[in-house]
XYZ file of C-alpha atoms in Angstrom:
714
model
C 7.375 18.722 7.294
C 5.182 17.878 10.267
C 5.271 14.203 11.114
C 2.223 12.366 12.355
C 2.201 9.381 14.629
C 1.485 6.334 12.507
C 0.796 2.703 13.173
C -0.315 -0.259 11.147
C -3.757 -0.099 12.643
C -4.308 3.620 12.216
C -2.458 5.765 9.725
C -2.927 9.457 10.413
C -5.175 11.725 8.368
C -3.971 14.925 6.862
C -6.746 16.968 8.345
C -6.797 19.429 5.422
C -9.874 21.218 4.205
C -11.448 19.387 1.270
C -13.703 20.910 -1.314
C -14.335 23.978 0.727
C -15.525 22.291 3.888
C -13.983 20.623 6.885
C -13.753 16.944 6.170
C -12.428 14.947 9.092
C -12.722 11.240 8.317
C -13.917 9.043 11.116
C -11.524 6.328 12.251
C -11.980 3.119 10.341
C -13.596 0.381 12.399
C -11.620 -2.732 13.196
C -12.161 -5.381 10.534
C -14.917 -7.853 11.106
C -13.889 -11.296 12.322
C -12.854 -13.658 9.585
C -15.970 -15.706 10.024
C -18.157 -12.693 9.383
C -16.374 -11.463 6.278
C -17.891 -12.405 2.941
C -15.133 -13.764 0.746
C -16.002 -11.446 -2.104
C -16.927 -8.317 -0.167
C -14.552 -5.455 -0.926
C -13.054 -4.083 2.251
C -11.534 -0.954 0.789
C -13.296 2.385 0.491
C -12.315 4.275 -2.652
C -13.408 7.886 -2.644
C -12.959 8.854 -6.259
C -13.777 12.515 -6.398
C -13.474 14.292 -3.118
C -16.036 17.001 -3.667
C -17.153 15.694 -7.009
C -17.914 12.018 -7.367
C -17.186 8.839 -5.530
C -17.424 5.120 -5.659
C -17.686 3.689 -2.216
C -17.260 0.056 -1.305
C -19.418 -1.054 1.606
C -17.487 -2.176 4.628
C -17.639 -5.854 5.322
C -19.931 -6.834 8.079
C -22.266 -3.883 7.553
C -25.775 -3.832 6.199
C -24.559 -2.284 2.966
C -22.501 -5.354 2.214
C -25.662 -7.299 1.472
C -27.220 -4.663 -0.735
C -27.768 -5.677 -4.380
C -25.274 -4.455 -6.934
C -26.082 -1.076 -8.297
C -27.810 0.043 -5.109
C -25.093 -0.475 -2.539
C -23.706 3.012 -2.714
C -26.830 4.910 -1.858
C -26.039 8.554 -2.263
C -22.377 7.688 -2.398
C -22.320 6.822 1.186
C -22.335 10.532 1.955
C -25.988 11.413 1.968
C -26.103 11.373 5.710
C -23.235 13.841 5.820
C -24.690 16.125 3.237
C -21.217 17.029 2.132
C -20.846 15.706 -1.367
C -22.647 15.834 -4.603
C -21.355 13.595 -7.259
C -21.960 10.700 -9.542
C -24.638 8.933 -7.581
C -23.709 5.463 -8.740
C -26.259 3.945 -6.407
C -28.978 5.828 -8.357
C -27.827 4.566 -11.746
C -30.149 2.191 -13.625
C -29.302 -1.433 -14.232
C -28.099 -2.681 -17.583
C -31.650 -3.670 -18.638
C -33.066 -0.206 -18.011
C -30.050 1.325 -19.732
C -30.720 -0.754 -22.841
C -34.384 0.261 -22.819
C -33.404 3.931 -22.378
C -31.001 3.788 -25.317
C -33.674 2.182 -27.522
C -36.196 4.882 -26.513
C -33.653 7.679 -27.094
C -32.857 6.279 -30.538
C -36.594 6.092 -31.264
C -37.005 9.756 -30.249
C -34.179 10.741 -32.615
C -35.761 8.785 -35.501
C -39.193 10.303 -34.867
C -37.640 13.762 -34.906
C -35.685 13.149 -38.108
C -38.155 11.048 -40.117
C -41.603 11.941 -38.809
C -43.759 14.729 -40.245
C -43.735 18.090 -38.478
C -47.186 17.729 -36.971
C -48.417 17.983 -33.410
C -49.244 14.260 -32.933
C -45.790 13.219 -34.110
C -44.077 15.858 -31.939
C -46.107 14.814 -28.879
C -45.290 11.154 -29.542
C -41.590 11.979 -29.947
C -41.566 14.034 -26.760
C -43.272 11.168 -24.898
C -40.682 8.663 -26.101
C -37.877 11.089 -25.172
C -39.383 11.626 -21.716
C -39.549 7.850 -21.228
C -35.873 7.532 -22.146
C -34.952 10.311 -19.702
C -36.928 8.728 -16.860
C -35.561 5.238 -17.542
C -31.954 6.442 -17.512
C -32.052 9.455 -15.252
C -34.715 9.204 -12.563
C -32.128 8.508 -9.877
C -29.879 11.220 -11.292
C -32.742 13.724 -11.085
C -33.354 12.830 -7.445
C -29.687 13.214 -6.602
C -29.522 16.479 -8.543
C -32.518 17.935 -6.708
C -30.974 17.025 -3.338
C -27.755 18.713 -4.418
C -29.526 21.872 -5.551
C -31.430 22.022 -2.264
C -28.071 21.871 -0.463
C -26.657 24.569 -2.728
C -24.135 22.233 -4.364
C -23.338 22.120 -8.075
C -22.059 18.628 -8.825
C -22.625 16.613 -11.973
C -26.056 15.323 -10.925
C -27.326 18.879 -10.492
C -25.715 20.052 -13.720
C -27.155 17.158 -15.732
C -30.644 17.641 -14.266
C -30.607 21.356 -15.170
C -29.072 20.812 -18.627
C -31.397 17.982 -19.710
C -34.506 19.726 -18.395
C -33.508 22.942 -20.138
C -32.807 21.201 -23.428
C -36.181 19.440 -23.284
C -38.048 22.691 -22.578
C -36.435 24.593 -25.465
C -37.442 21.861 -27.939
C -34.194 19.850 -28.031
C -35.947 16.804 -26.596
C -34.210 14.201 -28.856
C -30.815 15.450 -27.693
C -31.984 15.617 -24.069
C -33.031 11.945 -24.203
C -29.860 10.719 -25.888
C -27.634 12.807 -23.607
C -29.205 11.343 -20.460
C -29.023 7.772 -21.801
C -25.395 8.145 -22.895
C -24.477 9.826 -19.627
C -26.002 7.005 -17.561
C -24.235 4.414 -19.738
C -20.875 6.155 -19.376
C -21.400 6.434 -15.617
C -22.084 2.729 -15.337
C -18.949 1.914 -17.361
C -16.931 4.343 -15.259
C -18.289 2.813 -12.060
C -17.054 -0.609 -13.119
C -13.649 0.795 -14.088
C -13.216 2.607 -10.774
C -14.252 -0.584 -9.000
C -11.177 -2.296 -10.416
C -8.928 -0.080 -8.301
C -11.014 -0.812 -5.214
C -11.249 -4.549 -5.850
C -7.548 -4.873 -6.679
C -6.758 -4.447 -2.994
C -9.899 -6.146 -1.718
C -9.272 -9.292 -3.777
C -5.604 -9.277 -2.831
C -6.249 -9.173 0.897
C -9.577 -11.010 1.378
C -7.741 -14.270 1.927
C -8.276 -15.426 5.507
C -10.334 -18.641 5.733
C -13.416 -18.498 7.921
C -12.756 -21.854 9.628
C -9.818 -23.375 11.472
C -8.963 -26.917 12.626
C -8.169 -26.584 16.340
C -6.935 -29.267 18.730
C -9.059 -29.418 21.866
C -7.952 -30.258 25.387
C -8.930 -33.867 24.766
C -6.537 -34.014 21.812
C -9.331 -34.192 19.236
C -9.382 -31.891 16.205
C -12.463 -29.709 15.693
C -13.387 -27.227 12.968
C -14.453 -23.920 14.525
C -14.865 -20.325 13.272
C -11.457 -18.672 13.011
C -12.838 -15.723 15.002
C -13.324 -18.031 18.007
C -9.765 -19.368 18.119
C -7.828 -18.155 21.165
C -4.168 -17.195 21.295
C -1.861 -20.169 22.124
C -4.313 -22.647 20.585
C -2.848 -25.328 18.300
C -4.152 -25.160 14.724
C -3.640 -27.639 11.890
C -3.314 -26.549 8.288
C -3.452 -29.185 5.534
C -1.587 -29.046 2.205
C -3.309 -26.624 -0.160
C -5.072 -24.828 2.696
C -4.742 -21.217 3.717
C -3.425 -20.252 7.122
C -6.325 -18.800 9.158
C -4.321 -16.904 11.810
C -0.783 -15.800 12.610
C 1.301 -18.330 14.494
C 4.576 -20.207 15.010
C 5.084 -23.688 13.565
C 5.269 -26.417 16.222
C 5.090 -29.607 14.138
C 5.868 -30.441 10.519
C 7.863 -29.030 7.627
C 6.443 -27.466 4.483
C 6.760 -24.638 1.969
C 4.347 -21.718 2.316
C 3.404 -19.211 -0.391
C 3.576 -15.841 1.405
C 3.132 -13.627 -1.669
C -0.178 -12.240 -0.389
C 1.535 -10.741 2.674
C 5.206 -10.235 1.837
C 5.146 -10.051 -1.972
C 7.780 -12.832 -2.072
C 7.194 -14.816 -5.269
C 8.937 -18.017 -4.101
C 7.496 -20.330 -1.471
C 9.266 -20.085 1.907
C 10.370 -23.233 3.748
C 8.809 -23.584 7.196
C 9.980 -25.710 10.124
C 9.282 -25.700 13.885
C 9.947 -22.216 15.269
C 9.224 -20.379 11.996
C 6.350 -17.853 11.777
C 3.305 -18.261 9.529
C 0.867 -15.508 8.549
C -2.883 -15.480 8.072
C -3.930 -15.633 4.420
C -0.794 -17.424 3.206
C -0.999 -20.767 1.380
C 0.460 -24.038 2.669
C 1.905 -25.624 -0.468
C 3.260 -29.027 0.552
C 2.822 -30.858 3.855
C 0.611 -30.659 6.913
C 1.676 -28.155 9.558
C 0.648 -27.521 13.128
C 1.205 -24.116 14.649
C 0.607 -22.206 17.862
C -1.624 -19.153 17.373
C 0.110 -15.881 18.261
C -2.544 -13.367 17.113
C -6.330 -13.642 17.324
C -8.707 -12.749 14.482
C -8.676 -8.999 13.921
C -5.075 -8.666 15.117
C -3.206 -10.695 12.492
C -0.638 -9.252 10.133
C -3.207 -9.475 7.325
C -5.818 -7.582 9.377
C -3.287 -4.895 10.200
C -2.472 -4.525 6.502
C -6.176 -4.202 5.684
C -6.657 -1.481 8.302
C -3.568 0.350 7.124
C -4.719 0.345 3.478
C -8.206 1.484 4.512
C -6.706 4.343 6.513
C -4.218 5.116 3.732
C -6.977 6.717 1.699
C -7.529 9.281 4.453
C -4.031 10.711 3.992
C -4.604 12.429 0.681
C -1.777 13.145 -1.685
C -0.778 16.816 -2.170
C -1.992 16.773 -5.789
C -5.338 15.362 -4.694
C -5.823 18.085 -2.080
C -5.044 20.742 -4.697
C -7.483 19.237 -7.206
C -10.221 19.018 -4.556
C -9.831 22.708 -3.720
C -9.658 23.652 -7.403
C -12.822 21.697 -8.253
C -14.722 23.358 -5.405
C -14.158 26.746 -7.078
C -14.206 25.576 -10.697
C -17.756 24.187 -10.867
C -19.607 27.232 -9.432
C -17.474 29.501 -11.617
C -18.496 27.662 -14.791
C -22.143 27.606 -13.663
C -21.952 31.398 -13.293
C -20.384 31.621 -16.767
C -23.239 29.569 -18.228
C -25.800 31.885 -16.631
C -23.898 34.870 -18.011
C -23.943 33.363 -21.515
C -27.681 32.599 -21.316
C -28.582 36.120 -20.179
C -25.771 38.337 -21.430
C -25.155 37.011 -24.940
C -28.604 37.972 -26.317
C -28.270 41.454 -24.798
C -24.664 42.101 -25.811
C -24.165 40.098 -29.017
C -27.656 39.773 -30.418
C -27.896 35.995 -30.069
C -31.343 34.518 -29.992
C -32.516 33.540 -26.549
C -32.928 29.884 -27.515
C -29.424 29.756 -29.028
C -27.899 31.400 -25.939
C -29.723 29.071 -23.550
C -28.679 26.035 -25.604
C -25.009 27.045 -25.567
C -25.243 27.705 -21.827
C -26.679 24.229 -21.267
C -23.856 22.690 -23.311
C -21.395 24.576 -21.111
C -23.028 23.098 -18.013
C -22.539 19.556 -19.260
C -18.932 20.258 -20.211
C -18.354 21.900 -16.826
C -18.544 18.659 -14.833
C -15.196 18.340 -13.018
C -15.448 14.567 -12.751
C -12.492 13.805 -15.019
C -10.352 16.261 -13.089
C -11.201 14.987 -9.630
C -11.076 11.346 -10.770
C -7.530 11.964 -11.992
C -5.883 11.572 -8.583
C -7.671 9.061 -6.316
C -7.999 6.256 -8.876
C -4.312 6.608 -9.695
C -3.270 6.781 -6.044
C -5.360 3.780 -4.985
C -4.029 1.817 -7.965
C -0.502 2.736 -6.886
C -1.199 1.599 -3.312
C -2.532 -1.707 -4.658
C 0.492 -2.184 -6.920
C 2.764 -1.620 -3.934
C 0.798 -4.033 -1.735
C 1.173 -6.737 -4.381
C 4.941 -6.354 -4.070
C 4.963 -6.454 -0.277
C 5.220 -2.654 0.054
C 2.629 -1.362 2.509
C 2.357 2.405 1.998
C 0.272 4.068 4.700
C -1.244 6.793 2.529
C -1.322 8.570 -0.794
C 0.660 11.364 0.837
C 3.695 9.087 1.296
C 3.202 7.487 -2.105
C 3.528 10.866 -3.800
C 6.250 12.278 -1.512
C 8.608 9.329 -2.027
C 9.533 10.615 -5.493
C 11.402 13.503 -3.835
C 13.736 11.386 -1.671
C 17.357 12.432 -2.129
C 19.071 10.354 0.594
C 18.276 7.090 2.399
C 19.756 6.318 5.822
C 20.013 2.594 6.617
C 20.314 0.975 9.996
C 22.841 -1.878 9.896
C 21.769 -4.824 12.031
C 18.533 -6.410 10.821
C 18.216 -3.983 7.907
C 21.338 -4.072 5.726
C 22.434 -7.269 7.472
C 20.322 -10.286 8.402
C 20.594 -9.574 12.141
C 21.721 -13.138 12.934
C 25.387 -14.063 13.575
C 26.782 -16.943 11.508
C 30.134 -18.698 11.411
C 32.093 -17.141 8.545
C 35.677 -18.238 9.204
C 37.854 -20.713 11.148
C 41.561 -21.373 11.622
C 43.383 -24.273 13.280
C 46.600 -24.047 15.281
C 47.791 -27.630 15.053
C 44.950 -29.599 16.714
C 43.041 -32.054 14.526
C 40.225 -32.696 17.017
C 39.617 -29.046 17.863
C 36.497 -28.748 15.712
C 34.630 -31.522 17.512
C 35.587 -30.111 20.903
C 34.455 -26.621 19.899
C 31.144 -27.968 18.589
C 30.542 -29.838 21.855
C 31.268 -26.760 23.996
C 29.350 -24.305 21.782
C 26.347 -26.631 21.738
C 26.063 -26.332 25.531
C 25.984 -22.498 25.534
C 23.018 -20.178 25.003
C 25.142 -17.246 23.856
C 24.259 -16.105 20.272
C 27.907 -16.354 19.175
C 28.192 -19.893 20.577
C 24.952 -20.865 18.845
C 26.317 -19.551 15.545
C 29.509 -21.599 16.006
C 27.539 -24.739 16.882
C 25.267 -24.288 13.852
C 28.244 -23.700 11.581
C 30.264 -26.676 12.808
C 27.374 -29.108 12.930
C 27.090 -32.157 15.154
C 30.533 -33.553 16.149
C 31.388 -36.876 14.546
C 32.251 -38.721 17.730
C 30.246 -36.662 20.246
C 32.723 -36.014 23.089
C 31.559 -36.420 26.686
C 31.485 -33.026 28.355
C 32.052 -32.806 32.108
C 32.104 -29.952 34.602
C 30.697 -27.464 32.083
C 31.018 -23.946 33.530
C 30.020 -20.561 32.135
C 32.585 -17.784 32.584
C 30.532 -14.535 32.441
C 31.954 -12.025 30.021
C 34.643 -14.417 28.870
C 33.251 -17.736 27.574
C 32.845 -21.319 28.834
C 35.032 -24.035 30.332
C 34.650 -27.835 30.585
C 36.537 -31.114 30.856
C 36.599 -33.378 27.806
C 38.502 -36.667 27.783
C 40.266 -35.659 30.986
C 41.580 -32.335 29.636
C 40.363 -28.823 30.427
C 39.158 -26.838 27.405
C 38.212 -23.189 27.087
C 35.979 -21.529 24.462
C 35.955 -17.767 24.837
C 37.035 -14.321 23.774
C 40.338 -12.438 23.624
C 40.105 -11.454 27.280
C 39.874 -15.082 28.427
C 42.889 -16.129 26.340
C 44.939 -13.218 27.653
C 44.026 -13.980 31.272
C 45.194 -17.584 30.819
C 48.467 -16.403 29.227
C 47.687 -18.098 25.928
C 47.709 -15.026 23.687
C 50.591 -15.121 21.173
C 51.740 -13.084 18.207
C 50.377 -15.717 15.816
C 46.974 -15.631 17.480
C 47.053 -11.802 17.472
C 47.762 -11.684 13.734
C 44.977 -14.145 12.925
C 42.456 -12.404 15.207
C 43.352 -8.928 13.924
C 42.736 -9.985 10.321
C 39.185 -11.064 11.180
C 38.439 -8.129 13.505
C 39.438 -5.705 10.765
C 36.506 -7.118 8.788
C 34.102 -6.490 11.654
C 33.980 -10.102 12.791
C 33.707 -11.365 16.358
C 36.564 -13.731 17.234
C 36.175 -16.748 19.560
C 39.142 -18.895 20.608
C 39.370 -22.564 21.576
C 42.233 -23.411 23.930
C 43.457 -26.160 26.212
C 45.844 -25.684 29.119
C 48.856 -25.200 26.853
C 47.818 -23.094 23.823
C 45.100 -21.735 21.574
C 44.112 -24.585 19.271
C 41.539 -22.934 16.971
C 39.975 -19.615 16.088
C 36.366 -19.085 14.961
C 35.092 -15.871 13.340
C 31.415 -14.978 13.587
C 29.679 -12.094 11.791
C 26.274 -10.725 10.960
C 26.143 -11.302 7.206
C 24.744 -8.988 4.586
C 21.229 -9.592 3.335
C 21.392 -11.088 -0.189
C 19.610 -8.101 -1.758
C 21.397 -5.279 0.095
C 24.122 -4.574 -2.462
C 21.604 -4.523 -5.311
C 19.298 -2.276 -3.263
C 22.100 0.262 -2.784
C 22.989 0.106 -6.495
C 19.330 0.678 -7.420
C 19.190 3.782 -5.218
C 22.372 5.173 -6.740
C 20.881 4.654 -10.212
C 17.952 6.835 -9.117
C 20.315 9.592 -7.958
C 19.765 8.858 -4.248
C 22.613 8.884 -1.719
C 22.794 5.809 0.586
C 24.096 6.309 4.146
C 24.555 3.914 7.082
C 23.612 5.007 10.617
C 24.288 2.343 13.232
C 24.950 1.817 16.914
C 27.409 -0.980 16.085
C 31.173 -0.500 16.413
C 33.059 1.160 13.568
C 34.887 -1.916 12.221
C 31.699 -3.971 11.802
C 29.846 -0.997 10.326
C 32.611 -0.200 7.838
C 32.852 -3.838 6.749
C 29.104 -4.159 6.159
C 28.917 -0.785 4.404
C 31.855 -1.637 2.161
C 30.260 -4.931 1.150
C 26.911 -3.222 0.463
C 28.481 -0.382 -1.511
C 27.706 2.403 0.995
C 30.383 5.101 1.236
C 29.118 7.251 4.114
C 29.018 5.519 7.513
C 28.287 6.848 11.002
C 28.846 4.197 13.691
C 28.429 3.964 17.460
C 25.285 6.124 17.432
C 22.762 6.186 20.259
C 19.071 6.653 19.271
C 19.193 10.394 20.015
C 22.377 10.713 17.941
C 20.596 9.097 15.003
C 18.041 11.918 15.245
C 20.799 14.505 14.869
C 22.291 12.545 11.981
C 18.942 12.503 10.153
C 18.574 16.272 10.655
C 22.080 16.800 9.226
C 21.281 14.644 6.183
C 18.081 16.621 5.592
C 20.089 19.824 5.727
C 22.736 18.468 3.334
C 20.706 16.473 0.793
C 17.067 17.515 1.201
C 14.284 14.966 1.646
C 15.713 12.017 3.583
C 14.236 8.574 4.205
C 15.203 6.173 6.995
C 15.070 2.370 6.854
C 15.253 0.424 10.111
C 13.849 -2.467 12.092
C 14.444 -1.965 15.818
C 13.012 -0.045 18.751
C 16.116 2.139 18.719
C 15.297 3.110 15.095
C 11.802 4.417 15.919
C 12.862 8.018 16.734
C 14.869 8.281 13.505
C 11.999 6.763 11.498
C 9.709 9.449 12.917
C 12.217 12.236 12.267
C 12.880 11.239 8.644
C 10.670 12.646 5.883
C 9.641 9.059 5.062
C 10.276 6.054 7.311
C 10.692 2.503 5.944
C 10.318 -0.369 8.433
C 11.244 -4.012 7.949
C 7.966 -5.922 8.337
C 9.439 -9.409 8.778
C 12.291 -8.874 11.204
C 11.124 -5.474 12.433
C 9.646 -4.637 15.827
C 6.059 -3.476 16.259
C 7.322 -0.058 17.405
C 9.318 0.423 14.202
C 6.386 -0.654 12.009
C 3.976 1.629 13.867
C 6.275 4.631 13.483
C 7.183 4.105 9.836
C 5.247 5.453 6.849
C 6.076 2.471 4.621
C 6.420 -1.154 5.756
C 8.446 -3.609 3.646
C 6.722 -6.869 4.450
C 9.460 -9.241 3.194
C 12.514 -7.264 4.413
C 13.826 -6.921 0.826
C 15.678 -3.598 0.733
C 15.214 -3.393 -3.036
C 11.638 -2.397 -2.242
C 12.916 1.039 -1.122
C 14.018 1.882 -4.660
C 10.837 0.291 -6.018
C 8.800 2.620 -3.798
C 10.610 5.626 -5.249
C 10.063 4.353 -8.802
C 6.401 3.705 -8.040
C 6.056 7.219 -6.626
C 7.659 8.804 -9.676
C 5.472 6.783 -12.023
C 2.358 7.643 -10.007
C 3.173 11.349 -10.177
C 3.762 11.137 -13.934
C 0.368 9.471 -14.445
C -1.281 12.083 -12.193
C 0.155 14.897 -14.310
C -0.942 13.128 -17.511
C -4.471 12.794 -16.150
C -4.710 16.424 -15.086
C -3.447 17.638 -18.471
C -5.895 15.310 -20.255
C -8.841 16.461 -18.152
C -8.137 20.188 -18.418
C -7.041 20.028 -22.062
C -10.206 18.294 -23.251
C -12.338 20.702 -21.221
C -10.569 23.722 -22.695
C -11.059 22.529 -26.296
C -14.772 21.886 -25.885
C -15.290 25.102 -23.926
C -13.989 26.991 -26.933
C -16.186 24.977 -29.302
C -19.254 25.567 -27.105
C -18.752 29.322 -26.935
C -18.249 29.400 -30.724
C -21.478 27.488 -31.205
C -19.841 24.373 -32.658
C -20.433 21.980 -29.743
C -23.667 20.058 -29.274
C -24.901 18.415 -26.103
C -23.859 15.045 -27.498
C -20.325 16.347 -27.891
C -20.449 17.773 -24.375
C -21.347 14.386 -22.900
C -18.628 12.642 -24.873
C -16.146 15.316 -23.804
C -17.003 14.930 -20.120
C -17.435 11.180 -19.867
C -14.777 10.419 -22.466
C -12.238 12.399 -20.441
C -13.376 10.619 -17.271
C -12.949 7.187 -18.808
C -9.562 8.168 -20.226
C -8.159 9.262 -16.855
C -9.614 6.203 -15.118
C -8.073 3.857 -17.686
C -4.757 5.701 -17.469
C -4.801 5.524 -13.674
C -5.569 1.811 -13.694
C -2.330 1.194 -15.568
C -0.669 1.542 -12.151
C -2.136 -1.839 -11.193
C 0.194 -3.610 -13.581
C 3.260 -5.073 -11.891
C 5.447 -3.580 -14.624
C 4.885 -0.191 -13.006
C 7.542 -1.161 -10.449
C 10.081 -2.349 -12.983
C 13.286 -0.418 -13.380
C 13.009 2.669 -15.521
């Protein structure tokens, strides 16, 4: 599989030929500043039919965003391209005109059934029918004529031809009712499709337009969030949303980050902790330093990624687009053959043959078929985003179902990536803990920091004198007139303090992948402290979930073998490859692909980026991960919960199942009514119900993906 270069701001397009013509989407513009974004404006473009029909949300900040409902779509946003003919939702009448059209169509039917067969009554009935057609279908006629002039045979063109033909051969009551029902079904469908679009738009349109910023004079001022510079200090009150990304400088609170990470529980925040734009401050006032300007926040990057995700079409969607491009002209040719050939070959009357041909045209609309994939895919992307799973395109959403092995990095992925004190032993010195805490608190080394955090503040804070760092070994200082050392095995051995008892204690911890630090005075080792990078709380469950799906978990890490084996054993991973350089991880991924088939990679660091690119699907940790890893990956897990990997696979499998259901529904209903039409048992009413009923069925089925239960274990 050819890998593209991805990032959160621009997911790659597939570049395939759609609907018989080259369709190269233009790059999505950067999102408008927060101050310019209407709170309710959908920011996601949902193309629902490829070469058939579409429902396009205007981009925020553009002229279209202010267009009244029902007219915003124009000619589907594609008229300027001249590439698509479809359900011109922008040309559909409002609900008032639809009601009037339905009343007029019903009146035409009653005049035809109850009125005498005289010229005045027929003329009156035809006039009422024509009024119904114009009220419901004037915009559809215009769109259909434009399509015919471009040589395209979408639903607008087919409906214009079918209704006009039915009217001319004397079936004017049916022509009126068909157009009114079609317009009504289109309007209902448009609202249903909009749910998939708005599910993401409503989820992500969260950034407040204003921010409270502290000026140089120390005064607080409310300014547009788009005008706030990086490194500015911003205040966020309880119950307010965070306007920009930043790092807390003052205050403690709990922040609801579900809109960005999918984490359902509020996260405690203190000085030094990150906050994200669009999240909700639940408790106390916070001040934070801005780290990303408007347009560059985590939320903005998610928005751009989801917008671009629709450019990478799923394999099923590309197939359906190509199929529909051939299917519609083929059925149009069949209808012409029935209209002309049936009277000559089978003795049908010309009016009967033309009527059956017109019914075939209405049935022929491929809308249900081409709606089957994009609504489902966009709903799946939205369902994933709600759970903190940012999937960069429908392609990856559908491919994830085929994953057979997942390779995990260790540090920062399976483990938390932060050393903590996990064990301690004393060798006969009661005051050793306070001394160790005093020494460790003076050092900047990560292991010393972990020891200091684990031991806490010493009870009777010893006075530390002559503190000296010993590079590569540890630290040394005088406390209460005695010299103390806090360091590694090498330091203890150099001082002649290493004994069999110390060796046995250290070996027991090192066998578990722990880093051992020793506290000693001039005579002996007085205490031992074991530090380790602990497993993430969800890692073991994540591995178990993958095994339940028939997926093989593997660990690929640059860490030493003992630490890797210990972490893998605790997580439930059997296959471990340790001590790997980045280029060796590439070879390991290739070997896994050869052995198991489609292989995913989950990582967080710069050194994981090559393996993420090499894997069939790359998962990056969005919380602890580096920008390079997130740019390279195809899926970003915003809350670093590894269980989301298995959820992505389950979501992919469910999405594919719904896609197959929709395709079978669309083609099955078409096939039944095709047979009825050719046998003369299908009317134009039935044709409209067959077409639009199938469309509404596949839309409703696809929208089931929006429910959170779609990610539950199956």
